[in-house]
Coordinates of N, CA and C in Angstrom, one line a residue:
X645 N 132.9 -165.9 92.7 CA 132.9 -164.7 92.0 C 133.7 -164.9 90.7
X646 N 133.2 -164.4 89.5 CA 133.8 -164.7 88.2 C 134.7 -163.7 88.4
X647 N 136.2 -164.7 87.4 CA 137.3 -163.6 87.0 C 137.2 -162.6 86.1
X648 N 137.8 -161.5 86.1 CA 137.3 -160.4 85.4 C 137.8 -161.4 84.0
X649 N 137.2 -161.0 82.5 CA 137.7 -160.9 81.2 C 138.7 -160.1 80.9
X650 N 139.8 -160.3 80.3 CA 141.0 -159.8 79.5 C 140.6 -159.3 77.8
X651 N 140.8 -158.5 77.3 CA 141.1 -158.5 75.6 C 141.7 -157.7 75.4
X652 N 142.4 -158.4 74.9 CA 144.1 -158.3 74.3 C 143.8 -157.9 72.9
X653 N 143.4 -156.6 72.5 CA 143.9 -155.9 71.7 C 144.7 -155.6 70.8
X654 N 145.2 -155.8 69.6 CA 146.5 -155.5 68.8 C 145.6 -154.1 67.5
X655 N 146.1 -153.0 67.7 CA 145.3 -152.4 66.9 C 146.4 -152.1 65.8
X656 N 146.0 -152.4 64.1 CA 146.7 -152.1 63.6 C 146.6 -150.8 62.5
X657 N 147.6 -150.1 63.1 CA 147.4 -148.1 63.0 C 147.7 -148.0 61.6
X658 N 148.8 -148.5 61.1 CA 149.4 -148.0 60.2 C 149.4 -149.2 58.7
X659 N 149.3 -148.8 57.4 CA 149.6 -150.0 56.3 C 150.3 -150.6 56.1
X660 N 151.4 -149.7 56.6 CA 152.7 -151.2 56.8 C 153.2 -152.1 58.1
X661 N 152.2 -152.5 58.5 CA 152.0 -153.6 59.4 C 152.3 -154.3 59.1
X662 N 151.9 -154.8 57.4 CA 151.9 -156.3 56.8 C 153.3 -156.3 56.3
X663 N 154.3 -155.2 56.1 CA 155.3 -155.4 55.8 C 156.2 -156.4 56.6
X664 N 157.2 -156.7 55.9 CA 158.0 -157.8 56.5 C 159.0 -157.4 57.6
X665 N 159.2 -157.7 58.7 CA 160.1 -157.4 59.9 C 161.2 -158.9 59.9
X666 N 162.0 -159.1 59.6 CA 162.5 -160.2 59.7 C 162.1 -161.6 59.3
X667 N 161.7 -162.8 59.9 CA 161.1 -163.8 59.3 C 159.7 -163.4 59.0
X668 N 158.7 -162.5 59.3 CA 157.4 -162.6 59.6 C 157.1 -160.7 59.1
X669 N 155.5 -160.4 59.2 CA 155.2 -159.2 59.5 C 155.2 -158.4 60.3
X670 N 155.3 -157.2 60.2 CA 155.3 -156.7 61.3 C 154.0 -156.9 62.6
X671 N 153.0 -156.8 61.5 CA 151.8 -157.5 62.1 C 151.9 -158.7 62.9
X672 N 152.3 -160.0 62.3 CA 152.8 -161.2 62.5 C 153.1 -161.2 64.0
X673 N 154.0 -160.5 64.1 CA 155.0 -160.6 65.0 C 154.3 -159.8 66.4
X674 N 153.7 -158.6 66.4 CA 152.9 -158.0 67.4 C 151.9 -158.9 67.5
X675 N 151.1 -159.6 66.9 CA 150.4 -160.5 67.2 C 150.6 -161.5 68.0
X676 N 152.0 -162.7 67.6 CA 152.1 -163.0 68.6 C 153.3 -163.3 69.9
X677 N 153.3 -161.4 69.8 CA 153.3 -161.1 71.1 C 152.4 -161.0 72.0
X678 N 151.1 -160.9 71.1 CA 149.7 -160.9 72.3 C 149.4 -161.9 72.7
X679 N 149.7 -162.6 71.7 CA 149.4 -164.1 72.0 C 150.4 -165.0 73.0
X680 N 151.4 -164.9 73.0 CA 152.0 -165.5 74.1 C 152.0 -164.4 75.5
X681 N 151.4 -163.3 75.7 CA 151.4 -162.8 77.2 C 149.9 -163.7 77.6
X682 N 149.2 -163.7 76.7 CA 147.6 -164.0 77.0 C 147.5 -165.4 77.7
X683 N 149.2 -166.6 77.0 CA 149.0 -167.3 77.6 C 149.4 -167.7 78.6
X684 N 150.8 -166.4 79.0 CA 151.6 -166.7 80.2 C 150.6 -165.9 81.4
X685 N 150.1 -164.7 81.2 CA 149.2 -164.4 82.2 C 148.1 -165.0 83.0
X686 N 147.8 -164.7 84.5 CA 146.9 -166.1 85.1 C 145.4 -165.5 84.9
X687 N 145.5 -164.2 84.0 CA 144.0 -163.4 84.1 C 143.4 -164.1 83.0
X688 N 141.9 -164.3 82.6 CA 141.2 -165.2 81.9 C 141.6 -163.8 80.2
X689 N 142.0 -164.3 79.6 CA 142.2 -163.2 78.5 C 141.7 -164.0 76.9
X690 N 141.5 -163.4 76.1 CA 141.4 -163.6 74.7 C 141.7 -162.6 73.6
X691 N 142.5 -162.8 72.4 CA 143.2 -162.1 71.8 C 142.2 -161.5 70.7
X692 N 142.5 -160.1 70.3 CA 141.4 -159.4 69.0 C 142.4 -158.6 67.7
X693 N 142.2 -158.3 67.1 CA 142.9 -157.5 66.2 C 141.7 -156.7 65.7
X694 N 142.2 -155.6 65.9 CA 141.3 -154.1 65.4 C 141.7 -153.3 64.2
X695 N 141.1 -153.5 63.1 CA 141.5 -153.3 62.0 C 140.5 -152.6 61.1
X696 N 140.9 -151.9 59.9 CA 140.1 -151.0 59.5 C 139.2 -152.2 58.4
X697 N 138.0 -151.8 57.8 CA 137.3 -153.3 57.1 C 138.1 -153.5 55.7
X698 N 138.5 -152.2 55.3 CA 138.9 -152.6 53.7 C 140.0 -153.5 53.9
X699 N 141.0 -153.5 54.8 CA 142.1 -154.7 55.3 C 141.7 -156.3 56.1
X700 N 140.3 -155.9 56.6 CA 140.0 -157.0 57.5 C 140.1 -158.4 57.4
X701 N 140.1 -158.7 55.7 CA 140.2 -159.7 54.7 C 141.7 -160.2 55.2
X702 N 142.7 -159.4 55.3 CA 144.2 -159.9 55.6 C 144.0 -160.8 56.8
X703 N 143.3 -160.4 57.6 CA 144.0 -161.1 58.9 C 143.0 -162.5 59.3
X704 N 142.5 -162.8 58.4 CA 141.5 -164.4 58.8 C 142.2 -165.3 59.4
X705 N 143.5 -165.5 59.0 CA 144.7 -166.5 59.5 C 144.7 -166.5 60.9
X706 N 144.9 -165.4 61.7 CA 144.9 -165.4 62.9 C 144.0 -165.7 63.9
X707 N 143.3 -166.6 63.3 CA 142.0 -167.0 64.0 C 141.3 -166.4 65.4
X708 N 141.4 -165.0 65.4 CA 141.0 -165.0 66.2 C 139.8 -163.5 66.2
X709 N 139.3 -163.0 67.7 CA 138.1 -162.0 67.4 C 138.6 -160.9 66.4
X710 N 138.1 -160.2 65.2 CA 138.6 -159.0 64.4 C 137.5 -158.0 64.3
X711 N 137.9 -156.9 64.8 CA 137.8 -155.7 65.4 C 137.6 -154.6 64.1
X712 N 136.3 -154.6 63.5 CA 136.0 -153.8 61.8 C 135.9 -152.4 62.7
X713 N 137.0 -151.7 62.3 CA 136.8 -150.2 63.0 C 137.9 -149.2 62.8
X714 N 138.0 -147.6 62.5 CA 138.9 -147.5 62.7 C 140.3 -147.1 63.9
X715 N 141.6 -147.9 63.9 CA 141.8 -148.2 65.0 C 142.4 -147.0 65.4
X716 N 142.6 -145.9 64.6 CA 143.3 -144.5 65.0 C 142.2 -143.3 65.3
X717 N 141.0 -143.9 65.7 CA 140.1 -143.5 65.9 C 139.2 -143.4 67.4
X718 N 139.6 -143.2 68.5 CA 139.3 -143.4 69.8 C 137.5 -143.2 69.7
X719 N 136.8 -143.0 69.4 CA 135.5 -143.2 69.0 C 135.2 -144.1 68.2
X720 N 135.9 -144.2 67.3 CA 135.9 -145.9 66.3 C 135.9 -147.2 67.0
X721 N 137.3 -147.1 67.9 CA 137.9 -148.3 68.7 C 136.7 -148.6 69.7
X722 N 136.3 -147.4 70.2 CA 135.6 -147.5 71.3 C 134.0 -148.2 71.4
X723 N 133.2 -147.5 70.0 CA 131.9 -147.9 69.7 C 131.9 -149.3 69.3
X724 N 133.6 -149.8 69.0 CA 133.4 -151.0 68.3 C 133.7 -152.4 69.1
X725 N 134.3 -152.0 70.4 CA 134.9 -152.7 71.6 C 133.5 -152.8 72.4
X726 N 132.6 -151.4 72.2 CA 131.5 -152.0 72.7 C 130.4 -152.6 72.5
X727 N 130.2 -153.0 71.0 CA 129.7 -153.8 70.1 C 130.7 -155.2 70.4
X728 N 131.2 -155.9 70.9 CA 132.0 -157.3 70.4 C 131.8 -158.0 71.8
X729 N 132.5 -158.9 71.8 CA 132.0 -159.9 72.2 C 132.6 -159.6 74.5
X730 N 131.7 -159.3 75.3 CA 132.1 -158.5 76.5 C 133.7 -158.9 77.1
X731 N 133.8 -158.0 77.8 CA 135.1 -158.1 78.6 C 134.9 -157.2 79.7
X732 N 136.0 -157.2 80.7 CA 135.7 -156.2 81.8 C 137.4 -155.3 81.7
X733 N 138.5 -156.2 81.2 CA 139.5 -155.3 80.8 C 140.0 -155.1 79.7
X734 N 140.8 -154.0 79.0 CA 140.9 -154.2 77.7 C 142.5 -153.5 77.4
X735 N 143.1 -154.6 76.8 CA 144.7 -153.9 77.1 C 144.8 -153.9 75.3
X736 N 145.3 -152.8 75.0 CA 145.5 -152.1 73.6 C 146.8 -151.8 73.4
X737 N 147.5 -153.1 72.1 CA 149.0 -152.8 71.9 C 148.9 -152.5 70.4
X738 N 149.7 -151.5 70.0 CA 150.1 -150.9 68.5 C 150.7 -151.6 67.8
X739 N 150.1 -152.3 66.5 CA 151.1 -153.2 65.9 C 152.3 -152.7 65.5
X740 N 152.5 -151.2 66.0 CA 153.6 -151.0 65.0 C 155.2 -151.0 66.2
X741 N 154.5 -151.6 67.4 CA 155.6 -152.0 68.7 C 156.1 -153.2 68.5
X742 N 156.3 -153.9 67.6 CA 156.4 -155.4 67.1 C 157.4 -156.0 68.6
X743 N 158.4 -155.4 69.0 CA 159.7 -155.8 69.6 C 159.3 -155.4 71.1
X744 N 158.3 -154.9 71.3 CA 157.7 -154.8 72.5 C 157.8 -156.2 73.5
X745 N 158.1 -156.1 74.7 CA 158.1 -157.6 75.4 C 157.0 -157.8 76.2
X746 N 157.0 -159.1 76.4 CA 155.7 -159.5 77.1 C 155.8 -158.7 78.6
X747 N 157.0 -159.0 79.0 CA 157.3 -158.3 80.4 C 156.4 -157.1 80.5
X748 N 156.4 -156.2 79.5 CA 155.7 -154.7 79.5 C 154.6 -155.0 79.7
X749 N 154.0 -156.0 79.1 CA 152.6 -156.0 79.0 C 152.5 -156.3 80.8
X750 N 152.9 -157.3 81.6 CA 153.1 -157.6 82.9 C 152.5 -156.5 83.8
X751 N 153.8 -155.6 83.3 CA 154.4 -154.7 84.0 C 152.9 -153.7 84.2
X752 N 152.1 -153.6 82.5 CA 151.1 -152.6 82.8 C 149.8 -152.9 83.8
X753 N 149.5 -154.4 83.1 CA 148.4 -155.1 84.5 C 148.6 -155.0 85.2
X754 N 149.6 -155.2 86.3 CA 149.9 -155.3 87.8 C 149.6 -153.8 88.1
X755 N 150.3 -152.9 87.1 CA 149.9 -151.5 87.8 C 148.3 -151.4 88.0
X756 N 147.1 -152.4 87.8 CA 145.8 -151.8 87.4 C 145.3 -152.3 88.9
X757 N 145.8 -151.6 90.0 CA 145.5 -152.4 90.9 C 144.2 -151.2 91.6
X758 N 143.8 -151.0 92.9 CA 143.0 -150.2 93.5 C 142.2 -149.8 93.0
X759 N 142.2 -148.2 93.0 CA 141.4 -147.3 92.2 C 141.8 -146.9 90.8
X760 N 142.8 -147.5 90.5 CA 143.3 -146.9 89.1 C 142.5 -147.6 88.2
X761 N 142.4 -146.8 87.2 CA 141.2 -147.8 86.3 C 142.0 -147.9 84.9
X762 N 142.9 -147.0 84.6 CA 144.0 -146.7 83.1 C 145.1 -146.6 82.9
X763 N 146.3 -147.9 82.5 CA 147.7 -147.5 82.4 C 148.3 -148.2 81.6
X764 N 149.3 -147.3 80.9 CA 150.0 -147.3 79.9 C 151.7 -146.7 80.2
X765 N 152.5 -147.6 79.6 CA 153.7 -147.2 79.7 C 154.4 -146.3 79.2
X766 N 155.2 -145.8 79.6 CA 155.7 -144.3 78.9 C 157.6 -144.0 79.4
X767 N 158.1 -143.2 78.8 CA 159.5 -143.1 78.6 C 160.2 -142.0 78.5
X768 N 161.2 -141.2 79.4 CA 161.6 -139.9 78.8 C 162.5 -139.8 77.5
X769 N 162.2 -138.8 77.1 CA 162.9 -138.5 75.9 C 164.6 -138.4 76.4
X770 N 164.9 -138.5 75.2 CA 166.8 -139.0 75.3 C 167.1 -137.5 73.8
X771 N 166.4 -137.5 73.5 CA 166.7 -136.4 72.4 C 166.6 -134.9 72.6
X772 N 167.5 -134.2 71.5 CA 167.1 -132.7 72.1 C 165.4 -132.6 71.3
X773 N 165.0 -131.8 71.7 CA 163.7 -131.3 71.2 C 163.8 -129.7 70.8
X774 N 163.0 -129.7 69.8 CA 163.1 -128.0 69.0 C 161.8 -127.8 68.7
X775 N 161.1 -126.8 68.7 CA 160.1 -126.1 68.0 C 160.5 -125.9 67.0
X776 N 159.8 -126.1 65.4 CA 160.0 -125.6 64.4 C 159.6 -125.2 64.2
X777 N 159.6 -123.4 63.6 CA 158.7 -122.9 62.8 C 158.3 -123.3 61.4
X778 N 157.0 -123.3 60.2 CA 156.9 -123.4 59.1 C 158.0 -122.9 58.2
X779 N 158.7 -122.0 58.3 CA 159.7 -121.3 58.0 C 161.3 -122.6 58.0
X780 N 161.3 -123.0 59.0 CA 162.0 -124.4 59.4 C 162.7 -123.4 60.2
X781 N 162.8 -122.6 61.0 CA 163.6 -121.8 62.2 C 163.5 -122.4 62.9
X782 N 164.5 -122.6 64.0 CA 164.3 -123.1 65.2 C 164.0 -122.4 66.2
X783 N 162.5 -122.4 67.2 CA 161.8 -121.2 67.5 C 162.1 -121.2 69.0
X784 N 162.3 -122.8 69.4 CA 162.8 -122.9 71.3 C 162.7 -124.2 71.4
X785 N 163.9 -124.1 72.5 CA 164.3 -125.8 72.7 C 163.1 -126.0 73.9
X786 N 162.6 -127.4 73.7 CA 161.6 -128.1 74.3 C 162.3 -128.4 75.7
X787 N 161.9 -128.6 76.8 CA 162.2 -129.1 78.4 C 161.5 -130.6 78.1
X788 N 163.0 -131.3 77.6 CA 162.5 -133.0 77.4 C 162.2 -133.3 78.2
X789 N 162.6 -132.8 80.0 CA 161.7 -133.5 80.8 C 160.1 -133.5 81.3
X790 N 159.6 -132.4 80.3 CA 158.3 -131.9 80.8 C 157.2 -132.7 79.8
X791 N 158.2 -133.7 78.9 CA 157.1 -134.6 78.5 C 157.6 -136.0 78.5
X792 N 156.4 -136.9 77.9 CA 156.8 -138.0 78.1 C 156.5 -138.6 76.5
X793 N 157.5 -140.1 76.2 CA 156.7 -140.7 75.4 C 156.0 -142.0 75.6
X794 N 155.0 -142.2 74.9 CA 154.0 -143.0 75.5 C 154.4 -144.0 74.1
X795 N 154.1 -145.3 75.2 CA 154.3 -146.9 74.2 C 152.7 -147.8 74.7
X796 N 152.9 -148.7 74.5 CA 151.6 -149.5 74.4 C 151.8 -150.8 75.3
X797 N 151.3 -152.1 76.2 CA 149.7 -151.5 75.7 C 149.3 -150.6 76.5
X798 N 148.5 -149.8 76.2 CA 147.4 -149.3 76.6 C 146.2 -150.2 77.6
X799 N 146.0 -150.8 79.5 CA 145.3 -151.1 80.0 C 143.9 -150.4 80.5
X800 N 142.8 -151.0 80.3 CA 141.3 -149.9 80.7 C 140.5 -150.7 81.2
X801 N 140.1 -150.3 82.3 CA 138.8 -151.2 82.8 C 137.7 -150.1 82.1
X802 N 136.6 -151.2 81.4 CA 135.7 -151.4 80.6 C 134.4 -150.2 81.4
X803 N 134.3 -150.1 82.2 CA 134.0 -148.8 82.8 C 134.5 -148.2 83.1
X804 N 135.8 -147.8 82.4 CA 136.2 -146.4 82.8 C 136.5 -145.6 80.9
X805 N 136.0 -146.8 80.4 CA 136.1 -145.9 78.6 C 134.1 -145.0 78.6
X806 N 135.0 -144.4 78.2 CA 133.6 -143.2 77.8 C 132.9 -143.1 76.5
X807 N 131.7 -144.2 76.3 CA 131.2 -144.3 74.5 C 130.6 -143.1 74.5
X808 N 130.6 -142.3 74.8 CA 130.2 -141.1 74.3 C 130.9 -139.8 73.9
X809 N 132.3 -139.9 73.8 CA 133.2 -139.2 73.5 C 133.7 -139.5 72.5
X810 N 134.3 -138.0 71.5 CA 134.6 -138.5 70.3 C 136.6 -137.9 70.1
X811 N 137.1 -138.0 71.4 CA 138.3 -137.3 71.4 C 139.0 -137.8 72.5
X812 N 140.4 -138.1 72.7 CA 141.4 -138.7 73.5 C 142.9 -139.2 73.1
X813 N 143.6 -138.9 73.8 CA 145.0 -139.0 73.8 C 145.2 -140.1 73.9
X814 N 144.4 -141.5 74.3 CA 144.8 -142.9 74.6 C 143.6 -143.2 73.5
X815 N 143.9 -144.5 73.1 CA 143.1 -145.7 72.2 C 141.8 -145.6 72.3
X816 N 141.1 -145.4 73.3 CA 139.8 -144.9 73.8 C 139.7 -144.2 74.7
X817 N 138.3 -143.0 74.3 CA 138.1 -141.9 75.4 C 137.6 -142.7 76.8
X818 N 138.2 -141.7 77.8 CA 138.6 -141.9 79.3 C 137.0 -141.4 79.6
X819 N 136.2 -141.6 80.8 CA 135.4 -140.8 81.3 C 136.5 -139.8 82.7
X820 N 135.6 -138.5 82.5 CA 136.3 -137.7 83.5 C 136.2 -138.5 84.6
X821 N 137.4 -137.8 85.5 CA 137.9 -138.1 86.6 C 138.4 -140.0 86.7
X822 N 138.6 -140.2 85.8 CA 139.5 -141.5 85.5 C 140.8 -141.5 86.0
X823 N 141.4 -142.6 87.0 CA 142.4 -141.8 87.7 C 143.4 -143.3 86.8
X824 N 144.6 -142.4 86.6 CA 145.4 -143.2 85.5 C 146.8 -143.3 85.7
X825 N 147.4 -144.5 85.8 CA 149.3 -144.7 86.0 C 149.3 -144.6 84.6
X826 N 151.2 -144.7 85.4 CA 151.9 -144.8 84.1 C 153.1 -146.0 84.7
X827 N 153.9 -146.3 83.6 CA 154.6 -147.8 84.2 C 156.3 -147.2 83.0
X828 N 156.9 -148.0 83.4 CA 158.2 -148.0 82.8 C 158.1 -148.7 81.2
X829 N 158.5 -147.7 80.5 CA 158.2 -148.6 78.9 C 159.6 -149.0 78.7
X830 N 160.1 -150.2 77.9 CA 161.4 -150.8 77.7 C 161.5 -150.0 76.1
X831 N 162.8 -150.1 76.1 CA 163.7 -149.5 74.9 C 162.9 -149.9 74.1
X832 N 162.7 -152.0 73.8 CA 162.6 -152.3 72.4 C 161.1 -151.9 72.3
X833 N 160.6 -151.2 72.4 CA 158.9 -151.1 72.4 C 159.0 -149.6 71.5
X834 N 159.9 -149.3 70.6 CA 160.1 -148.2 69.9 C 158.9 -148.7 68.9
X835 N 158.3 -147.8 68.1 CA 157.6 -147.9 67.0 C 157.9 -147.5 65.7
X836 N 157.5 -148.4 65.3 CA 157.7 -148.4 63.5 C 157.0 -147.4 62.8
X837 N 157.4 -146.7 61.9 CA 156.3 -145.4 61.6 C 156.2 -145.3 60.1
X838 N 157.9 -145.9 59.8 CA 158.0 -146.1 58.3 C 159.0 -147.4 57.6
X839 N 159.2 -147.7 56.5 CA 160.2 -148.4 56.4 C 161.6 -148.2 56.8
X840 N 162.1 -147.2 57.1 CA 163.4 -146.8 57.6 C 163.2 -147.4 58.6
X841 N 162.3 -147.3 59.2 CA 162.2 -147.8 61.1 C 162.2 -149.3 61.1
X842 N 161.5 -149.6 59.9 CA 161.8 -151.4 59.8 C 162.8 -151.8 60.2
X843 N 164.0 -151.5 58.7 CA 165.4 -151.2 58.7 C 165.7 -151.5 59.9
X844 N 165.7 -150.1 60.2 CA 166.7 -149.9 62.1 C 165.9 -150.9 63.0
X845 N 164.8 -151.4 63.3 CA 164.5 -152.6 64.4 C 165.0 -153.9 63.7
X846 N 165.4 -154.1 62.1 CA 165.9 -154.7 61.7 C 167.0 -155.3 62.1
X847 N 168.1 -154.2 62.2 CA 169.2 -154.2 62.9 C 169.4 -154.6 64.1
X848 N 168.3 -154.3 64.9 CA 168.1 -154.5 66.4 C 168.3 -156.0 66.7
X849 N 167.3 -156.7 66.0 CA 167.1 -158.1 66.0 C 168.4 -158.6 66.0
X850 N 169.1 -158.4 64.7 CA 170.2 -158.8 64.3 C 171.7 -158.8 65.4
X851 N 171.6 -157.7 66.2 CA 172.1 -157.1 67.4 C 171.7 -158.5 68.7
X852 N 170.4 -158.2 68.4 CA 170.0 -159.0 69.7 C 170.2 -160.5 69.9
X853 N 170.7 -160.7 68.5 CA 170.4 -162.1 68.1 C 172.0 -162.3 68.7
X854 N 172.8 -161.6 68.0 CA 174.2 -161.7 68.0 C 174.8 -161.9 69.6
X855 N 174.1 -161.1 70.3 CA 174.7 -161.5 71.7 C 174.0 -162.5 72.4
X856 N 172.7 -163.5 71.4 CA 172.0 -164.4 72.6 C 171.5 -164.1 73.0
X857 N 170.3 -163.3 72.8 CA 169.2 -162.5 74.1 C 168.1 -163.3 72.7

């Protein structure tokens, strides 16, 4: 019986991917992270980068499959994952999780066991939360525990994404009744959203480095 296919996804959401995170990009660096789980994992896997075309030119270096689509686009990602080269699973990490660990990634495969066919790690909020009004009033405090936040990657078995949907809360649309975990996401798998956030995982590193980890 053939082993299922792996693709290891890195989709890159945002422009400042290519910005610099320490020695490397931010890009750089989420890359390879995908690239060293792909090699420690025993599942047959191969690494892709999903990238919009006007950028596609950036990433030739990384020699590996590139993904012309857009990646904040769950109908983009999806039409375009099923145009490329086959797989049977497909795990989708945000380049903008640079400090994300391989462990996570572990952590979300093993959850893909039985009938579950979708999972992604996630984390309760540590913050207060507020409704704003346009006004900037503060309209009601949110019940942090009634939501979650969600980190990457994102795991899917290849029959359970829906090409005919043009809408979803994960990387690609789900077909109904898709039954889906969730896994423990780690601190450092925060995301980068802007340069300030560089900054501050800047610091992290520098932190992390200092104690030896």
């Amino acid at each position: 019986m053939r082993s299922p296919l792996l693709k290891v996804v890195v989709a890159v959401t945002l422009p400042i991917a290519f910005e610099k995170l320490h020695k490397d990009s931010i890009l750089s660096t989420s890359v390879g992270l995908a690239r060293a789980f792909c090699l420690e994992t025993s599942v047959r896997s191969q690494l892709a980068i999903a990238i919009n075309e006007e950028d596609s030119h950036r990433v030739a270096q990384f020699s590996c499959e590139v993904l012309t689509c857009d990646p904040n686009s769950p109908k983009s990602l999806a039409a375009t994952l099923g145009e490329s080269d086959s797989f049977d699973l497909v795990a989708i990490h945000d380049s903008q999780r640079p400090l994300t660990r391989t462990t996570q990634f572990h952590r979300t495969l093993e959850a893909l066991i039985g009938e579950v066919d979708a999972v992604r790690p996630v984390s309760r909020f540590t913050e207060t939360l507020k409704l704003v009004t346009p006004e900037q009033t503060v309209k009601q405090t949110i019940d942090r525990n009634s939501i979650l936040r969600v980190s990457t990657p994102e795991i899917v078995r290849y029959e359970a994404i829906d090409f005919k949907s043009d809408r979803s809360n994960w990387f690609v649309p789900l077909k109904a009744g898709t039954k889906c975990a969730k896994v423990h996401a780690d601190l450092e798998s925060l995301r980068i959203n802007s340069l300030a956030d560089s900054a501050l995982l800047e610091s992290l590193i520098f932190w992390q480095q200092s104690r030896g980890r």
